[in-house]
């Protein structure tokens, strides 16, 4: 048997690898094996203070923010290229640390590269305006980097979501302090190393590892942080907002979802079934944009679910490094218990379990945190499994009779992140897109996003948005200059 090695990592501050000041470390797990794969410093308030001081100094010293923006863009582009050159290694680490199938990790790493390439192109294109004023006056705006920005990252898409907020911040000349999720710090640490190797000055990109309540809260309460970009749960978003309020720190919050995937009777049901499966079982359902509520038009439920069940049969569970698997484990035992708790609640509240609902019996999977793809039918909008974000491979199916009813069910949620619509009718597609209360709508595919299109949620799914040209504004401040020419 291969000996298991536990690699020791350090934090990355000021362009150097450093331990935590307290010397404390914690283990990081491979969720498919249920065993430790690495050891990472457990940062505290003093580590956060040091990283923020370092980032502040790198911002004050103008070589980064004052750099020719096209040169800054070239550095970002090089980061993107270097990520691509290291895609195999980064994807392997992502899969071992998060559990997702290797193909999905490669997609995530390529997405991170694409984000850097996209914002590289914008580094010399954010520009002010001249504004007409009465009389002999000149008025113009300056767009300036905001200062030190913080990036608090979840564990479900570690490298992709780190890149999503870090790339625009760097493009405009901010300096950063990033905190990975405690479960999955490894690819962000590697990203910091890649950024340095690509020419980023020391002190611009700092990473502090540790717990959310310690490191995350300390970052959020710092008056020296000028913007906090958090991707995480709605509860964490609320806490960060509360802490940020004390200093009036700007926030961008990308939070949870309970997303409707709406299938009309005229849809291509084979394609829709594929979208239903990808929408809830990709990443073992641990997705903010998971299509966890399937709304299907009366009359086609049986046919659609037949196809979904066929697809589930093909979904092999296992270690993500095995190319043939379709679904990996959940991130941790506590996450598995949480999912199990929801299954029990679903049964208690009268939903019918069609498939799954438990860990797999396969002896080879016994050490990992696996859970079977699960489908509940006869669900209704007032039960827990339909109202709350489960963050696991659990689909709740409901039926509707008409478009108005579909929209009403879709909107009956405190979340509003993403919605899928499956139909061959333009009228249906555009009417639902207009009426559904979610920050993103996908028609005839699910789930999909690109760096150039905005990603953000309505209601309790978030505040502000990431991606696209306009997201860069969050990382800037606008100064108005008025001159009397008389
Ligand atoms: P989480 O909220 O537990 O953690 C997210 C990050 O916040 C981690 O780095 C964590 O250490 C940190 N954190 C935790 N408590 C904190 C606190 N009190 N103060 C400051 N930081 C704290 O979320 P998670 O379990 O890592 O990720 C799952 C959640 O993220 C889900 O709700 C999911 O929907 C959401 N999510 C949203 C998006 C989006 O783009 N909208 C994308 C991915 C995940």
XYZ file of N, CA and C in Angstrom, residues 44-252:
627
model
N -4.259 33.608 13.476
C -5.117 34.305 14.438
C -5.048 35.810 14.172
N -5.517 36.585 15.147
C -5.609 38.036 14.944
C -4.255 38.651 14.613
N -3.176 38.144 15.222
C -1.878 38.769 14.975
C -1.391 38.464 13.553
N -1.736 37.303 13.027
C -1.365 36.982 11.639
C -2.143 37.868 10.670
N -3.404 38.094 10.997
C -4.218 38.960 10.134
C -3.648 40.379 10.155
N -3.306 40.858 11.354
C -2.769 42.224 11.472
C -1.496 42.361 10.648
N -0.635 41.352 10.702
C 0.623 41.405 9.955
C 0.358 41.421 8.438
N -0.565 40.580 8.004
C -0.869 40.526 6.561
C -1.468 41.851 6.090
N -2.352 42.430 6.913
C -2.969 43.700 6.503
C -1.912 44.812 6.466
N -1.026 44.842 7.464
C 0.062 45.845 7.462
C 0.921 45.695 6.207
N 1.206 44.444 5.863
C 2.035 44.168 4.683
C 1.335 44.663 3.411
N 0.040 44.358 3.296
C -0.713 44.777 2.114
C -0.846 46.302 2.063
N -0.989 46.912 3.247
C -1.092 48.381 3.315
C 0.207 49.019 2.830
N 1.320 48.462 3.288
C 2.617 49.007 2.888
C 2.814 48.850 1.378
N 2.371 47.710 0.843
C 2.526 47.485 -0.604
C 1.614 48.414 -1.404
N 0.526 48.856 -0.776
C -0.348 49.810 -1.473
C 0.231 51.223 -1.395
N 0.791 51.552 -0.227
C 1.334 52.913 -0.038
C 2.539 53.145 -0.953
N 3.354 52.152 -1.081
C 4.547 52.226 -1.938
C 4.024 52.083 -3.374
N 4.162 53.115 -4.228
C 3.283 53.116 -5.410
C 3.696 52.238 -6.585
N 4.630 51.307 -6.406
C 5.065 50.586 -7.607
C 3.948 49.727 -8.219
N 3.022 49.258 -7.398
C 1.927 48.449 -7.946
C 0.770 49.324 -8.428
N 0.230 50.161 -7.529
C -0.923 50.963 -7.953
C -0.516 52.003 -8.996
N 0.779 52.399 -8.983
C 1.230 53.414 -9.948
C 1.827 52.808 -11.208
N 1.813 51.506 -11.287
C 2.414 50.839 -12.456
C 1.638 51.160 -13.733
N 2.345 51.271 -14.838
C 1.679 51.386 -16.142
C 0.597 50.303 -16.192
N -0.676 50.704 -16.330
C -1.744 49.693 -16.235
C -1.619 48.576 -17.266
N -1.038 48.862 -18.423
C -0.917 47.774 -19.401
C 0.122 46.760 -18.917
N 1.117 47.231 -18.162
C 2.093 46.292 -17.602
C 1.423 45.427 -16.511
N 0.569 46.119 -15.712
C -0.163 45.363 -14.682
C -1.021 44.286 -15.366
N -1.617 44.674 -16.481
C -2.425 43.716 -17.242
C -1.584 42.536 -17.718
N -0.348 42.828 -18.153
C 0.500 41.725 -18.635
C 0.839 40.756 -17.500
N 1.026 41.315 -16.302
C 1.303 40.416 -15.154
C 0.084 39.523 -14.891
N -1.103 40.125 -14.929
C -2.309 39.309 -14.716
C -2.438 38.229 -15.793
N -2.122 38.630 -17.018
C -2.238 37.658 -18.111
C -1.265 36.503 -17.891
N -0.077 36.866 -17.421
C 0.942 35.830 -17.147
C 0.447 34.898 -16.027
N -0.231 35.468 -15.039
C -0.787 34.604 -13.972
C -1.747 33.592 -14.611
N -2.613 34.105 -15.512
C -3.553 33.214 -16.201
C -2.821 32.115 -16.964
N -1.778 32.512 -17.697
C -1.015 31.532 -18.487
C -0.353 30.496 -17.582
N 0.201 30.977 -16.470
C 0.910 30.057 -15.570
C -0.079 29.094 -14.911
N -1.271 29.598 -14.616
C -2.308 28.681 -14.088
C -2.553 27.577 -15.125
N -2.702 27.992 -16.392
C -2.937 26.987 -17.450
C -1.791 25.985 -17.548
N -0.553 26.505 -17.450
C 0.608 25.600 -17.556
C 0.620 24.573 -16.416
N 0.007 24.953 -15.306
C 0.017 24.065 -14.127
C -1.332 23.395 -13.887
N -2.134 23.311 -14.938
C -3.519 22.852 -14.757
C -3.597 21.426 -14.173
N -2.704 20.546 -14.625
C -2.779 19.152 -14.152
C -2.543 19.105 -12.640
N -1.476 19.787 -12.206
C -1.101 19.753 -10.794
C -2.158 20.464 -9.929
N -2.607 21.638 -10.394
C -3.607 22.376 -9.609
C -4.908 21.573 -9.498
N -5.308 20.959 -10.609
C -6.562 20.187 -10.599
C -6.433 18.969 -9.685
N -5.258 18.359 -9.695
C -5.047 17.180 -8.843
C -5.176 17.578 -7.362
N -4.560 18.710 -7.001
C -4.625 19.163 -5.604
C -6.074 19.542 -5.256
N -6.746 20.216 -6.187
C -8.138 20.619 -5.925
C -9.016 19.389 -5.679
N -8.845 18.381 -6.524
C -9.649 17.164 -6.367
C -9.327 16.447 -5.062
N -8.048 16.356 -4.738
C -7.692 15.655 -3.497
C -8.218 16.401 -2.279
N -8.251 17.725 -2.347
C -8.645 18.524 -1.190
C -10.163 18.737 -1.099
N -10.815 18.830 -2.268
C -12.254 19.108 -2.256
C -13.081 17.858 -2.537
N -12.516 16.914 -3.302
C -13.233 15.675 -3.598
C -13.885 15.637 -4.961
N -13.970 16.779 -5.650
C -14.723 16.785 -6.904
C -13.986 15.998 -7.999
N -14.729 15.454 -8.990
C -14.091 14.706 -10.075
C -13.022 15.554 -10.781
N -11.955 14.896 -11.221
C -10.812 15.592 -11.776
C -11.192 16.457 -12.995
N -12.136 15.978 -13.787
C -12.579 16.769 -14.952
C -13.188 18.093 -14.498
N -13.960 18.042 -13.405
C -14.560 19.280 -12.885
C -13.474 20.198 -12.337
N -12.461 19.624 -11.691
C -11.367 20.457 -11.173
C -10.615 21.128 -12.314
N -10.395 20.386 -13.393
C -9.703 20.999 -14.539
C -10.520 22.162 -15.089
N -11.819 21.967 -15.135
C -12.698 23.058 -15.586
C -12.580 24.268 -14.658
N -12.525 24.029 -13.361
C -12.423 25.131 -12.390
C -11.088 25.870 -12.542
N -10.013 25.104 -12.739
C -8.689 25.733 -12.866
C -8.646 26.559 -14.155
N -9.185 26.004 -15.226
C -9.213 26.746 -16.496
C -10.060 28.015 -16.328
N -11.114 27.912 -15.539
C -11.973 29.080 -15.301
C -11.202 30.163 -14.542
N -10.393 29.741 -13.578
C -9.569 30.701 -12.825
C -8.602 31.408 -13.785
N -7.996 30.637 -14.684
C -7.074 31.230 -15.669
C -7.815 32.245 -16.526
N -8.999 31.865 -16.957
C -9.812 32.732 -17.833
C -10.158 34.049 -17.105
N -10.439 33.970 -15.807
C -10.753 35.192 -15.054
C -9.550 36.137 -15.040
N -8.359 35.597 -14.832
C -7.174 36.456 -14.854
C -6.967 37.047 -16.250
N -7.173 36.246 -17.283
C -6.992 36.750 -18.648
C -8.016 37.853 -18.945
N -9.237 37.620 -18.504
C -10.303 38.592 -18.765
C -9.991 39.935 -18.092
N -9.651 39.877 -16.794
C -9.384 41.137 -16.087
C -8.036 41.730 -16.475
N -7.123 40.919 -17.008
C -5.867 41.460 -17.550
C -6.197 42.483 -18.647
N -7.165 42.117 -19.468
C -7.558 42.991 -20.578
C -8.227 44.268 -20.119
N -8.762 44.278 -18.911
C -9.458 45.473 -18.415
C -8.536 46.397 -17.613
N -7.289 45.954 -17.369
C -6.412 46.721 -16.469
C -6.156 48.141 -16.973
N -6.193 48.359 -18.286
C -5.975 49.722 -18.801
C -7.238 50.296 -19.445
N -8.393 49.787 -19.025
C -9.634 50.267 -19.665
C -10.665 50.811 -18.692
N -10.350 50.886 -17.412
C -11.318 51.527 -16.504
C -10.973 53.013 -16.496
N -11.892 53.812 -16.926
C -11.559 55.223 -17.127
C -12.662 56.134 -16.634
N -12.275 57.367 -16.296
C -13.230 58.344 -15.796
C -13.993 59.018 -16.930
N -14.729 60.064 -16.539
C -15.572 60.756 -17.527
C -15.339 62.243 -17.420
N -15.699 63.006 -18.466
C -15.822 64.453 -18.292
C -17.316 64.741 -18.241
N -17.673 65.681 -17.372
C -19.092 65.892 -17.084
C -19.442 67.357 -17.359
N -20.482 67.605 -18.152
C -20.818 69.009 -18.470
C -21.379 69.752 -17.250
N -20.787 70.914 -16.950
C -21.275 71.769 -15.864
C -21.551 73.149 -16.452
N -22.372 73.976 -15.774
C -22.648 75.307 -16.320
C -21.408 76.210 -16.262
N -21.364 77.185 -17.180
C -20.296 78.202 -17.152
C -18.971 77.628 -17.589
N -17.948 78.352 -17.182
C -16.609 78.006 -17.626
C -15.972 77.048 -16.614
N -16.474 75.857 -16.628
C -15.992 74.872 -15.659
C -15.602 73.582 -16.361
N -14.663 72.896 -15.747
C -14.297 71.564 -16.239
C -14.539 70.590 -15.087
N -15.210 69.497 -15.383
C -15.459 68.494 -14.339
C -15.086 67.116 -14.895
N -14.286 66.416 -14.134
C -13.933 65.057 -14.565
C -13.828 64.124 -13.366
N -13.879 62.825 -13.649
C -13.749 61.851 -12.559
C -12.448 61.060 -12.720
N -11.907 60.694 -11.569
C -10.733 59.822 -11.528
C -11.175 58.507 -10.914
N -10.774 57.408 -11.500
C -11.072 56.100 -10.901
C -9.787 55.568 -10.289
N -9.827 55.417 -8.979
C -8.617 55.048 -8.240
C -8.791 53.682 -7.582
N -7.696 52.941 -7.408
C -7.820 51.696 -6.627
C -8.272 52.042 -5.213
N -9.019 51.149 -4.596
C -9.630 51.487 -3.299
C -8.664 51.282 -2.126
N -7.668 50.401 -2.284
C -6.720 50.154 -1.185
C -6.515 48.664 -0.957
N -6.558 48.260 0.308
C -6.398 46.824 0.619
C -7.777 46.169 0.580
N -7.911 45.137 -0.226
C -9.191 44.431 -0.300
C -9.039 43.026 0.302
N -10.143 42.543 0.875
C -10.120 41.210 1.499
C -10.978 40.255 0.681
N -10.539 39.010 0.618
C -11.216 38.013 -0.211
C -11.419 36.759 0.626
N -12.657 36.517 1.002
C -12.970 35.368 1.872
C -13.679 34.328 1.000
N -13.070 33.155 0.921
C -13.405 32.183 -0.129
C -14.058 30.935 0.484
N -15.056 30.344 -0.198
C -15.655 29.096 0.304
C -14.895 27.862 -0.194
N -15.337 26.693 0.238
C -14.608 25.471 -0.114
C -15.143 24.772 -1.345
N -16.251 25.243 -1.916
C -16.832 24.436 -2.993
C -16.176 24.640 -4.354
N -15.670 25.870 -4.612
C -14.901 26.116 -5.845
C -13.661 26.906 -5.429
N -12.717 26.300 -4.716
C -11.668 27.099 -4.077
C -10.861 27.995 -5.017
N -10.322 27.448 -6.095
C -9.451 28.307 -6.921
C -10.278 29.229 -7.825
N -11.375 28.736 -8.342
C -12.168 29.552 -9.268
C -12.752 30.772 -8.551
N -13.268 30.558 -7.333
C -13.897 31.691 -6.649
C -12.864 32.631 -6.031
N -11.666 32.128 -5.786
C -10.598 33.034 -5.354
C -10.262 33.960 -6.521
N -10.099 33.376 -7.696
C -9.742 34.179 -8.880
C -10.836 35.192 -9.216
N -12.075 34.828 -8.957
C -13.210 35.679 -9.359
C -13.154 37.061 -8.730
N -12.735 37.160 -7.475
C -12.675 38.496 -6.874
C -11.249 39.054 -6.825
N -10.247 38.163 -6.814
C -8.866 38.652 -6.724
C -8.424 39.298 -8.051
N -8.792 38.687 -9.174
C -8.331 39.213 -10.470
C -8.781 40.669 -10.696
N -10.059 41.022 -10.491
C -10.424 42.434 -10.706
C -9.759 43.385 -9.715
N -9.549 42.917 -8.476
C -8.893 43.786 -7.481
C -7.462 44.088 -7.922
N -6.765 43.063 -8.386
C -5.386 43.285 -8.839
C -5.365 44.125 -10.120
N -6.332 43.920 -10.990
C -6.345 44.653 -12.272
C -6.339 46.161 -12.060
N -7.021 46.619 -11.004
C -7.109 48.077 -10.805
C -5.997 48.607 -9.894
N -5.187 47.709 -9.320
C -4.052 48.171 -8.507
C -4.255 48.077 -7.006
N -5.303 47.376 -6.572
C -5.458 47.146 -5.130
C -4.409 46.130 -4.665
N -4.199 46.060 -3.365
C -3.407 44.967 -2.803
C -4.366 44.126 -1.957
N -4.027 42.873 -1.735
C -5.056 41.983 -1.182
C -4.591 41.129 0.005
N -5.598 40.802 0.830
C -5.431 39.770 1.863
C -6.537 38.747 1.597
N -6.141 37.515 1.332
C -7.133 36.489 1.013
C -7.156 35.422 2.097
N -8.373 34.933 2.357
C -8.534 33.843 3.326
C -9.285 32.689 2.665
N -8.599 31.557 2.489
C -9.307 30.405 1.916
C -10.214 29.782 2.969
N -11.159 28.960 2.537
C -11.954 28.190 3.501
C -11.003 27.271 4.257
N -11.292 27.008 5.516
C -10.341 26.185 6.275
C -10.220 24.772 5.704
N -11.295 24.262 5.080
C -11.216 22.916 4.494
C -10.287 22.852 3.282
N -10.221 23.933 2.511
C -9.578 23.860 1.183
C -8.611 25.019 0.912
N -7.524 25.104 1.672
C -6.629 26.253 1.477
C -5.564 26.051 0.388
N -5.434 24.827 -0.147
C -4.198 24.492 -0.856
C -4.032 25.193 -2.207
N -5.085 25.238 -3.020
C -4.887 25.855 -4.349
C -4.749 27.372 -4.261
N -5.326 27.999 -3.248
C -5.132 29.455 -3.119
C -3.671 29.758 -2.756
N -3.089 28.901 -1.922
C -1.668 29.088 -1.589
C -0.815 28.923 -2.847
N -1.184 27.963 -3.673
C -0.437 27.766 -4.920
C -0.646 28.948 -5.872
N -1.837 29.511 -5.838
C -2.112 30.683 -6.690
C -1.235 31.876 -6.284
N -1.043 32.047 -4.978
C -0.199 33.147 -4.499
C 1.236 32.963 -5.011
N 1.686 31.725 -5.005
C 3.037 31.419 -5.485
C 3.144 31.705 -6.993
N 2.115 31.335 -7.726
C 2.084 31.578 -9.173
C 2.099 33.080 -9.446
N 1.347 33.836 -8.629
C 1.280 35.292 -8.835
C 2.667 35.911 -8.643
N 3.384 35.466 -7.634
C 4.731 35.992 -7.404
C 5.645 35.619 -8.588
N 5.577 34.361 -8.996
C 6.435 33.907 -10.108
C 6.094 34.641 -11.404
N 4.868 35.176 -11.498
C 4.454 35.883 -12.712
C 4.813 37.363 -12.668
N 5.442 37.813 -11.591
C 5.926 39.189 -11.549
C 5.182 40.114 -10.605
N 4.258 39.585 -9.804
C 3.534 40.435 -8.857
C 4.496 40.856 -7.736
N 4.578 42.155 -7.433
C 5.509 42.574 -6.371
C 5.135 41.953 -5.017
N 6.140 41.736 -4.194
C 5.911 41.179 -2.866
C 4.971 42.076 -2.065
N 4.110 41.461 -1.283
C 3.210 42.228 -0.417
C 1.873 42.554 -1.054
N 1.760 42.337 -2.381
C 0.499 42.664 -3.060
C -0.543 41.565 -2.812
N -0.092 40.329 -2.740
C -1.003 39.180 -2.653
C -0.646 38.385 -1.392
N -1.485 38.468 -0.377
C -1.186 37.812 0.907
C -2.297 36.824 1.261
N -1.891 35.695 1.805
C -2.879 34.676 2.169
C -2.706 34.304 3.642
N -3.794 34.395 4.397
C -3.779 33.953 5.797
C -4.734 32.770 5.913
N -4.228 31.649 6.422
C -5.074 30.461 6.581
C -5.595 30.381 8.020
N -6.722 29.713 8.181
C -7.266 29.558 9.533
C -8.776 29.530 9.517
N -9.364 29.626 10.700
C -10.818 29.473 10.847
C -11.566 30.766 10.519
N -12.798 30.603 10.058
C -13.626 31.753 9.721
C -13.855 32.675 10.912
N -14.153 32.076 12.072
C -14.485 32.883 13.257
C -13.264 33.667 13.743
N -12.082 33.139 13.472
C -10.867 33.839 13.928
C -10.350 34.771 12.832
N -9.852 34.158 11.765
C -9.207 34.934 10.690
C -10.240 35.775 9.928
N -11.359 35.131 9.551
C -12.375 35.832 8.756
C -12.934 37.031 9.511
N -13.302 36.839 10.768
C -13.907 37.939 11.538
C -12.894 39.058 11.762
N -11.643 38.691 12.013
C -10.618 39.700 12.247
C -10.416 40.568 10.987
N -10.455 39.918 9.850
C -10.355 40.658 8.579
C -11.553 41.596 8.452
N -12.737 41.055 8.729
C -13.961 41.840 8.506
C -14.059 43.030 9.465
N -13.403 42.937 10.622
C -13.530 44.070 11.560
C -12.395 45.088 11.404
N -11.491 44.864 10.451
C -10.350 45.775 10.327
C -10.724 47.075 9.611
N -10.388 48.224 10.192
C -10.660 49.494 9.510
C -9.725 49.721 8.318
N -8.671 48.923 8.210
C -7.730 49.096 7.096
C -8.134 48.347 5.833
N -9.162 47.521 5.959
C -9.673 46.820 4.765
C -10.734 47.719 4.137
N -10.600 47.967 2.838
C -11.516 48.925 2.197
C -12.663 48.252 1.457
N -12.517 46.979 1.201
C -13.617 46.221 0.611
C -13.478 44.763 1.022
N -14.619 44.148 1.380
C -14.601 42.712 1.673
C -15.432 42.005 0.603
N -14.786 41.110 -0.127
C -15.521 40.273 -1.079
C -15.643 38.900 -0.426
N -16.855 38.561 -0.028
C -17.080 37.263 0.620
C -17.954 36.392 -0.271
N -17.535 35.170 -0.481
C -18.423 34.165 -1.054
C -18.607 33.116 0.029
N -19.844 32.909 0.433
C -20.096 31.971 1.525
C -21.584 31.878 1.800
N -21.922 31.383 2.963
C -23.333 31.180 3.293
C -23.994 32.514 3.647
N -25.300 32.517 3.619
C -26.044 33.732 3.954
C -25.800 34.121 5.409
N -25.658 33.121 6.287
C -25.394 33.427 7.704
C -24.045 34.139 7.847
N -23.030 33.642 7.158
C -21.710 34.284 7.234
C -21.775 35.685 6.618
N -22.525 35.812 5.529
C -22.687 37.123 4.893
C -23.252 38.141 5.864
N -24.253 37.706 6.643
C -24.870 38.599 7.625
C -23.867 39.026 8.687
N -23.075 38.078 9.147
C -22.077 38.370 10.194
C -21.005 39.337 9.660
N -20.545 39.095 8.454
C -19.516 39.956 7.864
C -20.074 41.373 7.652
N -21.321 41.443 7.229
C -21.961 42.749 7.026
C -22.045 43.529 8.342
N -22.371 42.796 9.395
C -22.463 43.399 10.727
C -21.096 43.977 11.154
N -20.036 43.189 10.957
C -18.702 43.648 11.344
C -18.242 44.797 10.456
N -18.544 44.684 9.164
C -18.116 45.706 8.200
C -18.819 47.036 8.490
N -20.035 46.950 9.027
C -20.822 48.171 9.267
C -20.099 49.112 10.233
N -19.360 48.540 11.162
C -18.688 49.369 12.184
C -17.716 50.354 11.537
N -17.082 49.953 10.444
C -16.139 50.850 9.760
C -16.686 51.359 8.427
N -17.959 51.073 8.174
C -18.555 51.394 6.880
C -17.724 50.827 5.733
N -17.235 49.620 5.912
C -16.439 48.973 4.864
C -17.366 48.469 3.764
N -16.937 48.713 2.542
C -17.731 48.244 1.402
C -17.709 46.706 1.358
N -18.826 46.099 0.946
C -18.852 44.630 0.832
C -19.431 44.194 -0.515
N -18.958 43.065 -0.984
C -19.626 42.345 -2.072
C -19.893 40.960 -1.504
